PDB file of C-alpha atoms and ligand atoms in Angstrom:
ATOM      1  CA  MET A   1      15.062 -42.428   6.336  1.00  0.00           C
ATOM      2  CA  LYS A   2      12.958 -42.067   3.231  1.00  0.00           C
ATOM      3  CA  ILE A   3       9.743 -42.535   5.194  1.00  0.00           C
ATOM      4  CA  LYS A   4      10.760 -39.688   7.498  1.00  0.00           C
ATOM      5  CA  VAL A   5      11.257 -37.299   4.582  1.00  0.00           C
ATOM      6  CA  VAL A   6       7.889 -38.166   3.069  1.00  0.00           C
ATOM      7  CA  SER A   7       6.086 -37.655   6.353  1.00  0.00           C
ATOM      8  CA  ARG A   8       7.760 -34.244   6.749  1.00  0.00           C
ATOM      9  CA  VAL A   9       6.549 -33.202   3.310  1.00  0.00           C
ATOM     10  CA  LEU A  10       3.014 -34.208   4.237  1.00  0.00           C
ATOM     11  CA  GLU A  11       3.255 -32.465   7.627  1.00  0.00           C
ATOM     12  CA  ALA A  12       4.399 -29.222   6.002  1.00  0.00           C
ATOM     13  CA  ASN A  13       1.581 -29.566   3.468  1.00  0.00           C
ATOM     14  CA  GLU A  14      -0.934 -30.094   6.275  1.00  0.00           C
ATOM     15  CA  ARG A  15       0.171 -26.868   8.008  1.00  0.00           C
ATOM     16  CA  ILE A  16      -0.324 -24.797   4.849  1.00  0.00           C
ATOM     17  CA  ALA A  17      -3.627 -26.562   4.105  1.00  0.00           C
ATOM     18  CA  GLU A  18      -4.807 -25.507   7.565  1.00  0.00           C
ATOM     19  CA  GLU A  19      -3.746 -21.920   6.812  1.00  0.00           C
ATOM     20  CA  ASN A  20      -5.718 -21.996   3.528  1.00  0.00           C
ATOM     21  CA  ARG A  21      -8.720 -23.490   5.288  1.00  0.00           C
ATOM     22  CA  LYS A  22      -8.722 -20.745   7.913  1.00  0.00           C
ATOM     23  CA  LEU A  23      -8.375 -17.937   5.357  1.00  0.00           C
ATOM     24  CA  LEU A  24     -11.162 -19.349   3.178  1.00  0.00           C
ATOM     25  CA  LYS A  25     -13.424 -19.951   6.151  1.00  0.00           C
ATOM     26  CA  ASP A  26     -12.920 -16.342   7.310  1.00  0.00           C
ATOM     27  CA  LYS A  27     -13.947 -15.192   3.838  1.00  0.00           C
ATOM     28  CA  GLY A  28     -17.010 -17.451   3.918  1.00  0.00           C
ATOM     29  CA  VAL A  29     -15.887 -19.510   0.929  1.00  0.00           C
ATOM     30  CA  PHE A  30     -16.934 -23.153   0.602  1.00  0.00           C
ATOM     31  CA  VAL A  31     -14.197 -25.095  -1.182  1.00  0.00           C
ATOM     32  CA  LEU A  32     -14.358 -28.277  -3.238  1.00  0.00           C
ATOM     33  CA  ASN A  33     -11.380 -30.286  -4.422  1.00  0.00           C
ATOM     34  CA  LEU A  34     -12.334 -32.139  -7.623  1.00  0.00           C
ATOM     35  CA  MET A  35     -10.258 -35.225  -8.303  1.00  0.00           C
ATOM     36  CA  SER A  36     -10.320 -37.929 -10.964  1.00  0.00           C
ATOM     37  CA  ALA A  37      -8.273 -39.881 -13.471  1.00  0.00           C
ATOM     38  CA  PRO A  38      -7.506 -38.040 -16.715  1.00  0.00           C
ATOM     39  CA  GLY A  39     -10.546 -38.032 -19.004  1.00  0.00           C
ATOM     40  CA  ALA A  40     -13.241 -38.766 -16.415  1.00  0.00           C
ATOM     41  CA  GLY A  41     -14.854 -35.443 -17.245  1.00  0.00           C
ATOM     42  CA  LYS A  42     -13.819 -33.056 -14.444  1.00  0.00           C
ATOM     43  CA  THR A  43     -13.829 -29.944 -16.595  1.00  0.00           C
ATOM     44  CA  SER A  44     -17.082 -30.804 -18.388  1.00  0.00           C
ATOM     45  CA  LEU A  45     -18.742 -31.516 -15.076  1.00  0.00           C
ATOM     46  CA  LEU A  46     -17.421 -28.262 -13.670  1.00  0.00           C
ATOM     47  CA  ILE A  47     -18.790 -26.337 -16.649  1.00  0.00           C
ATOM     48  CA  LYS A  48     -22.243 -27.926 -16.280  1.00  0.00           C
ATOM     49  CA  THR A  49     -22.207 -27.255 -12.540  1.00  0.00           C
ATOM     50  CA  ILE A  50     -21.253 -23.614 -13.058  1.00  0.00           C
ATOM     51  CA  GLU A  51     -23.958 -23.157 -15.704  1.00  0.00           C
ATOM     52  CA  LEU A  52     -26.578 -24.489 -13.289  1.00  0.00           C
ATOM     53  CA  LEU A  53     -25.400 -22.524 -10.243  1.00  0.00           C
ATOM     54  CA  LYS A  54     -23.860 -19.245 -11.357  1.00  0.00           C
ATOM     55  CA  SER A  55     -27.078 -17.233 -11.214  1.00  0.00           C
ATOM     56  CA  ARG A  56     -27.596 -18.383  -7.611  1.00  0.00           C
ATOM     57  CA  VAL A  57     -24.134 -18.318  -6.083  1.00  0.00           C
ATOM     58  CA  ALA A  58     -20.842 -16.507  -6.732  1.00  0.00           C
ATOM     59  CA  ILE A  59     -18.310 -19.019  -8.046  1.00  0.00           C
ATOM     60  CA  GLY A  60     -14.532 -19.041  -8.483  1.00  0.00           C
ATOM     61  CA  VAL A  61     -12.253 -21.692  -9.960  1.00  0.00           C
ATOM     62  CA  ILE A  62      -8.651 -22.803  -9.578  1.00  0.00           C
ATOM     63  CA  GLU A  63      -7.600 -25.006 -12.498  1.00  0.00           C
ATOM     64  CA  GLY A  64      -4.713 -27.392 -11.947  1.00  0.00           C
ATOM     65  CA  ASP A  65      -2.931 -28.875 -14.931  1.00  0.00           C
ATOM     66  CA  ILE A  66       0.587 -30.102 -15.571  1.00  0.00           C
ATOM     67  CA  THR A  67       0.782 -27.674 -18.483  1.00  0.00           C
ATOM     68  CA  GLY A  68      -1.486 -25.556 -20.686  1.00  0.00           C
ATOM     69  CA  THR A  69      -4.484 -23.266 -20.147  1.00  0.00           C
ATOM     70  CA  GLU A  70      -7.198 -25.004 -22.219  1.00  0.00           C
ATOM     71  CA  ASP A  71      -9.408 -25.887 -19.243  1.00  0.00           C
ATOM     72  CA  ALA A  72      -9.060 -22.444 -17.647  1.00  0.00           C
ATOM     73  CA  GLU A  73     -10.057 -20.834 -20.957  1.00  0.00           C
ATOM     74  CA  ARG A  74     -13.198 -22.990 -21.152  1.00  0.00           C
ATOM     75  CA  ILE A  75     -14.093 -21.958 -17.592  1.00  0.00           C
ATOM     76  CA  GLY A  76     -13.203 -18.290 -18.206  1.00  0.00           C
ATOM     77  CA  ALA A  77     -15.671 -18.234 -21.110  1.00  0.00           C
ATOM     78  CA  LEU A  78     -18.434 -18.654 -18.489  1.00  0.00           C
ATOM     79  CA  ARG A  79     -17.366 -15.321 -16.964  1.00  0.00           C
ATOM     80  CA  VAL A  80     -16.366 -16.649 -13.577  1.00  0.00           C
ATOM     81  CA  PRO A  81     -13.014 -15.742 -11.986  1.00  0.00           C
ATOM     82  CA  VAL A  82     -10.467 -18.452 -12.752  1.00  0.00           C
ATOM     83  CA  VAL A  83      -6.789 -18.931 -11.973  1.00  0.00           C
ATOM     84  CA  GLN A  84      -4.624 -21.500 -13.716  1.00  0.00           C
ATOM     85  CA  ILE A  85      -1.914 -23.421 -11.880  1.00  0.00           C
ATOM     86  CA  ASN A  86       0.596 -25.231 -14.067  1.00  0.00           C
ATOM     87  CA  THR A  87       2.424 -27.726 -11.903  1.00  0.00           C
ATOM     88  CA  GLY A  88       5.236 -28.096 -14.431  1.00  0.00           C
ATOM     89  CA  GLY A  89       5.270 -31.858 -14.172  1.00  0.00           C
ATOM     90  CA  ALA A  90       3.916 -32.503 -10.679  1.00  0.00           C
ATOM     91  CA  CYS A  91       0.989 -34.911 -10.824  1.00  0.00           C
ATOM     92  CA  HIS A  92      -1.103 -33.312  -8.036  1.00  0.00           C
ATOM     93  CA  LEU A  93      -1.857 -29.951  -6.453  1.00  0.00           C
ATOM     94  CA  ASP A  94      -0.518 -29.216  -2.984  1.00  0.00           C
ATOM     95  CA  ALA A  95      -1.531 -26.686  -0.346  1.00  0.00           C
ATOM     96  CA  ASN A  96       1.343 -24.347  -1.142  1.00  0.00           C
ATOM     97  CA  MET A  97       0.333 -24.054  -4.811  1.00  0.00           C
ATOM     98  CA  ILE A  98      -3.180 -23.100  -3.713  1.00  0.00           C
ATOM     99  CA  ASN A  99      -1.813 -20.674  -1.101  1.00  0.00           C
ATOM    100  CA  THR A 100       0.213 -18.914  -3.811  1.00  0.00           C
ATOM    101  CA  VAL A 101      -2.783 -18.198  -6.071  1.00  0.00           C
ATOM    102  CA  LEU A 102      -5.533 -17.504  -3.506  1.00  0.00           C
ATOM    103  CA  GLN A 103      -4.861 -13.756  -3.447  1.00  0.00           C
ATOM    104  CA  GLU A 104      -5.382 -13.621  -7.219  1.00  0.00           C
ATOM    105  CA  LEU A 105      -9.070 -14.446  -6.720  1.00  0.00           C
ATOM    106  CA  PRO A 106     -11.697 -11.938  -5.461  1.00  0.00           C
ATOM    107  CA  LEU A 107     -12.347 -14.074  -2.369  1.00  0.00           C
ATOM    108  CA  ASP A 108     -14.623 -11.466  -0.770  1.00  0.00           C
ATOM    109  CA  GLN A 109     -17.038 -11.964  -3.662  1.00  0.00           C
ATOM    110  CA  ILE A 110     -16.807 -15.741  -3.941  1.00  0.00           C
ATOM    111  CA  ARG A 111     -18.980 -18.180  -1.972  1.00  0.00           C
ATOM    112  CA  LEU A 112     -18.125 -21.381  -3.798  1.00  0.00           C
ATOM    113  CA  LEU A 113     -14.609 -22.218  -4.935  1.00  0.00           C
ATOM    114  CA  PHE A 114     -13.868 -25.214  -7.143  1.00  0.00           C
ATOM    115  CA  ILE A 115     -10.330 -26.531  -7.287  1.00  0.00           C
ATOM    116  CA  GLU A 116      -9.847 -28.835 -10.268  1.00  0.00           C
ATOM    117  CA  ASN A 117      -6.951 -31.105  -9.396  1.00  0.00           C
ATOM    118  CA  VAL A 118      -4.529 -32.669 -11.846  1.00  0.00           C
ATOM    119  CA  GLY A 119      -5.963 -35.809 -13.490  1.00  0.00           C
ATOM    120  CA  ASN A 120      -4.515 -38.651 -11.421  1.00  0.00           C
ATOM    121  CA  LEU A 121      -6.114 -41.324  -9.229  1.00  0.00           C
ATOM    122  CA  VAL A 122      -3.257 -41.631  -6.750  1.00  0.00           C
ATOM    123  CA  CYS A 123      -1.473 -38.720  -5.051  1.00  0.00           C
ATOM    124  CA  PRO A 124      -4.101 -35.926  -5.198  1.00  0.00           C
ATOM    125  CA  ALA A 125      -5.825 -37.887  -2.432  1.00  0.00           C
ATOM    126  CA  GLU A 126      -2.740 -37.591  -0.206  1.00  0.00           C
ATOM    127  CA  PHE A 127      -2.457 -33.802  -0.290  1.00  0.00           C
ATOM    128  CA  ASN A 128      -5.065 -31.716   1.502  1.00  0.00           C
ATOM    129  CA  VAL A 129      -5.240 -28.229   0.016  1.00  0.00           C
ATOM    130  CA  GLY A 130      -7.613 -26.589   2.520  1.00  0.00           C
ATOM    131  CA  GLU A 131     -10.852 -27.857   1.016  1.00  0.00           C
ATOM    132  CA  ASP A 132     -14.173 -28.406   2.792  1.00  0.00           C
ATOM    133  CA  MET A 133     -14.989 -31.377   0.626  1.00  0.00           C
ATOM    134  CA  LYS A 134     -13.197 -33.763  -1.691  1.00  0.00           C
ATOM    135  CA  VAL A 135     -15.261 -34.813  -4.684  1.00  0.00           C
ATOM    136  CA  MET A 136     -14.216 -37.685  -6.873  1.00  0.00           C
ATOM    137  CA  ILE A 137     -15.411 -38.083 -10.451  1.00  0.00           C
ATOM    138  CA  LEU A 138     -15.351 -41.528 -12.015  1.00  0.00           C
ATOM    139  CA  SER A 139     -16.405 -42.301 -15.564  1.00  0.00           C
ATOM    140  CA  VAL A 140     -18.453 -45.454 -16.133  1.00  0.00           C
ATOM    141  CA  THR A 141     -15.849 -46.375 -18.765  1.00  0.00           C
ATOM    142  CA  GLU A 142     -13.310 -46.920 -15.977  1.00  0.00           C
ATOM    143  CA  GLY A 143     -14.924 -50.141 -14.752  1.00  0.00           C
ATOM    144  CA  GLU A 144     -16.359 -51.332 -11.478  1.00  0.00           C
ATOM    145  CA  ASP A 145     -13.089 -52.388  -9.810  1.00  0.00           C
ATOM    146  CA  LYS A 146     -11.523 -48.909  -9.470  1.00  0.00           C
ATOM    147  CA  PRO A 147     -12.556 -48.508  -5.790  1.00  0.00           C
ATOM    148  CA  LEU A 148     -10.745 -51.742  -4.943  1.00  0.00           C
ATOM    149  CA  LYS A 149      -7.614 -50.797  -6.916  1.00  0.00           C
ATOM    150  CA  TYR A 150      -7.394 -47.139  -5.817  1.00  0.00           C
ATOM    151  CA  PRO A 151      -9.063 -47.190  -2.393  1.00  0.00           C
ATOM    152  CA  LEU A 152      -7.398 -44.069  -0.942  1.00  0.00           C
ATOM    153  CA  MET A 153      -9.150 -41.626  -3.243  1.00  0.00           C
ATOM    154  CA  PHE A 154     -12.517 -43.235  -2.482  1.00  0.00           C
ATOM    155  CA  GLN A 155     -11.768 -43.197   1.235  1.00  0.00           C
ATOM    156  CA  GLU A 156     -10.697 -39.540   1.260  1.00  0.00           C
ATOM    157  CA  SER A 157     -13.650 -38.305  -0.789  1.00  0.00           C
ATOM    158  CA  GLN A 158     -17.000 -37.319   0.695  1.00  0.00           C
ATOM    159  CA  VAL A 159     -18.758 -37.384  -2.657  1.00  0.00           C
ATOM    160  CA  LEU A 160     -18.475 -39.650  -5.690  1.00  0.00           C
ATOM    161  CA  LEU A 161     -19.916 -38.533  -9.008  1.00  0.00           C
ATOM    162  CA  ILE A 162     -20.313 -41.465 -11.399  1.00  0.00           C
ATOM    163  CA  ASN A 163     -20.149 -39.667 -14.722  1.00  0.00           C
ATOM    164  CA  LYS A 164     -21.041 -40.433 -18.366  1.00  0.00           C
ATOM    165  CA  ILE A 165     -24.014 -42.652 -17.468  1.00  0.00           C
ATOM    166  CA  ASP A 166     -25.400 -41.892 -20.952  1.00  0.00           C
ATOM    167  CA  LEU A 167     -22.823 -44.470 -22.146  1.00  0.00           C
ATOM    168  CA  LEU A 168     -24.247 -47.302 -20.001  1.00  0.00           C
ATOM    169  CA  PRO A 169     -26.216 -48.959 -22.848  1.00  0.00           C
ATOM    170  CA  TYR A 170     -22.929 -49.471 -24.718  1.00  0.00           C
ATOM    171  CA  LEU A 171     -20.886 -50.860 -21.835  1.00  0.00           C
ATOM    172  CA  ASP A 172     -20.715 -54.074 -19.854  1.00  0.00           C
ATOM    173  CA  ILE A 173     -20.129 -52.282 -16.557  1.00  0.00           C
ATOM    174  CA  ASP A 174     -22.228 -53.402 -13.608  1.00  0.00           C
ATOM    175  CA  ILE A 175     -23.076 -50.085 -11.964  1.00  0.00           C
ATOM    176  CA  GLU A 176     -24.581 -51.711  -8.881  1.00  0.00           C
ATOM    177  CA  ARG A 177     -21.308 -53.503  -8.316  1.00  0.00           C
ATOM    178  CA  LEU A 178     -19.418 -50.231  -8.775  1.00  0.00           C
ATOM    179  CA  VAL A 179     -21.596 -48.577  -6.128  1.00  0.00           C
ATOM    180  CA  LYS A 180     -21.195 -51.589  -3.850  1.00  0.00           C
ATOM    181  CA  ASN A 181     -17.402 -51.570  -4.251  1.00  0.00           C
ATOM    182  CA  SER A 182     -17.292 -47.839  -3.576  1.00  0.00           C
ATOM    183  CA  LEU A 183     -19.318 -48.156  -0.377  1.00  0.00           C
ATOM    184  CA  LYS A 184     -17.189 -51.096   0.676  1.00  0.00           C
ATOM    185  CA  VAL A 185     -14.082 -48.886   0.846  1.00  0.00           C
ATOM    186  CA  ASN A 186     -16.031 -45.856   2.143  1.00  0.00           C
ATOM    187  CA  PRO A 187     -19.485 -46.513   3.650  1.00  0.00           C
ATOM    188  CA  GLN A 188     -19.951 -42.730   4.192  1.00  0.00           C
ATOM    189  CA  LEU A 189     -19.547 -41.859   0.519  1.00  0.00           C
ATOM    190  CA  LYS A 190     -22.390 -39.811  -0.991  1.00  0.00           C
ATOM    191  CA  ILE A 191     -22.907 -41.045  -4.552  1.00  0.00           C
ATOM    192  CA  PHE A 192     -24.547 -39.332  -7.517  1.00  0.00           C
ATOM    193  CA  THR A 193     -24.883 -40.771 -11.005  1.00  0.00           C
ATOM    194  CA  VAL A 194     -24.686 -38.065 -13.657  1.00  0.00           C
ATOM    195  CA  SER A 195     -24.317 -37.367 -17.346  1.00  0.00           C
ATOM    196  CA  CYS A 196     -22.959 -34.060 -18.596  1.00  0.00           C
ATOM    197  CA  LYS A 197     -24.266 -34.976 -22.024  1.00  0.00           C
ATOM    198  CA  SER A 198     -27.930 -35.702 -21.183  1.00  0.00           C
ATOM    199  CA  GLY A 199     -27.983 -33.616 -17.985  1.00  0.00           C
ATOM    200  CA  GLU A 200     -29.316 -36.573 -15.996  1.00  0.00           C
ATOM    201  CA  GLY A 201     -28.625 -36.389 -12.258  1.00  0.00           C
ATOM    202  CA  LEU A 202     -27.016 -32.958 -12.377  1.00  0.00           C
ATOM    203  CA  SER A 203     -29.779 -31.140 -10.497  1.00  0.00           C
ATOM    204  CA  GLN A 204     -29.537 -33.632  -7.613  1.00  0.00           C
ATOM    205  CA  TRP A 205     -25.830 -32.841  -7.432  1.00  0.00           C
ATOM    206  CA  THR A 206     -26.276 -29.059  -7.590  1.00  0.00           C
ATOM    207  CA  ASP A 207     -29.142 -29.154  -5.047  1.00  0.00           C
ATOM    208  CA  PHE A 208     -26.826 -31.040  -2.729  1.00  0.00           C
ATOM    209  CA  LEU A 209     -24.111 -28.395  -3.247  1.00  0.00           C
ATOM    210  CA  LEU A 210     -26.551 -25.553  -2.579  1.00  0.00           C
ATOM    211  CA  SER A 211     -27.568 -27.225   0.655  1.00  0.00           C
ATOM    212  CA  LYS A 212     -23.912 -27.140   1.737  1.00  0.00           C
ATOM    213  CA  ILE A 213     -23.331 -23.421   1.228  1.00  0.00           C
ATOM    214  CA  ASN A 214     -24.973 -20.082   1.959  1.00  0.00           C
ATOM    215  CA  PRO A 215     -26.116 -18.582  -1.342  1.00  0.00           C
ATOM    216  CA  VAL A 216     -25.449 -14.841  -1.720  1.00  0.00           C
TER     217      VAL A 216
HETATM  218 MG1  LIG B 301      -9.678 -30.714 -16.920  1.00  0.00          MG
HETATM  219 ZN1  LIG B 302       1.438 -36.465  -7.565  1.00  0.00          ZN
END
């Protein structure tokens, strides 16, 4: 019985995700769903990405957090349109939450929309929201066994950003093993190693993004 209920929730979510996808495609918006554990650096990475791209492409942001507006305020300071979703306890964003706030963004003027999911390595991967691409951010401090312990998020993502590589000299992590483990659960995964602090690897990531969209 319980399994039936869960599958119905996911089916309903999938229908709304499809609706979002169609609306955003009609508007010519390329959509990324950013997912990670809390503290992996989603917001910092988003800020760096916006700083590098905003003169070349019109950007919008949906910020998902359980509570609070701190991240949305940091993004808003960059003068890009941003909407905050507070899930009020829910540990992931779903398609309906996105559907509810889409009309609050000037979609006709946006070409690239970032959705920052709630920090959580489990259920965000189960809920499509209408994105073109799922991007996972993993901090090097999280260790090389994360892909084996949380395979779904690695399997669902098209891109993995290994963040905070400026910390590598201070850590025991074997980054080659991390990459190997990631590709073991998802051989298609496109992997970038980046540091928001030193800026290393960020231009490879933003060049990749630009190649995926039509700049205005
Ligand atoms: Mg954040
Ligand atoms: Zn959840």
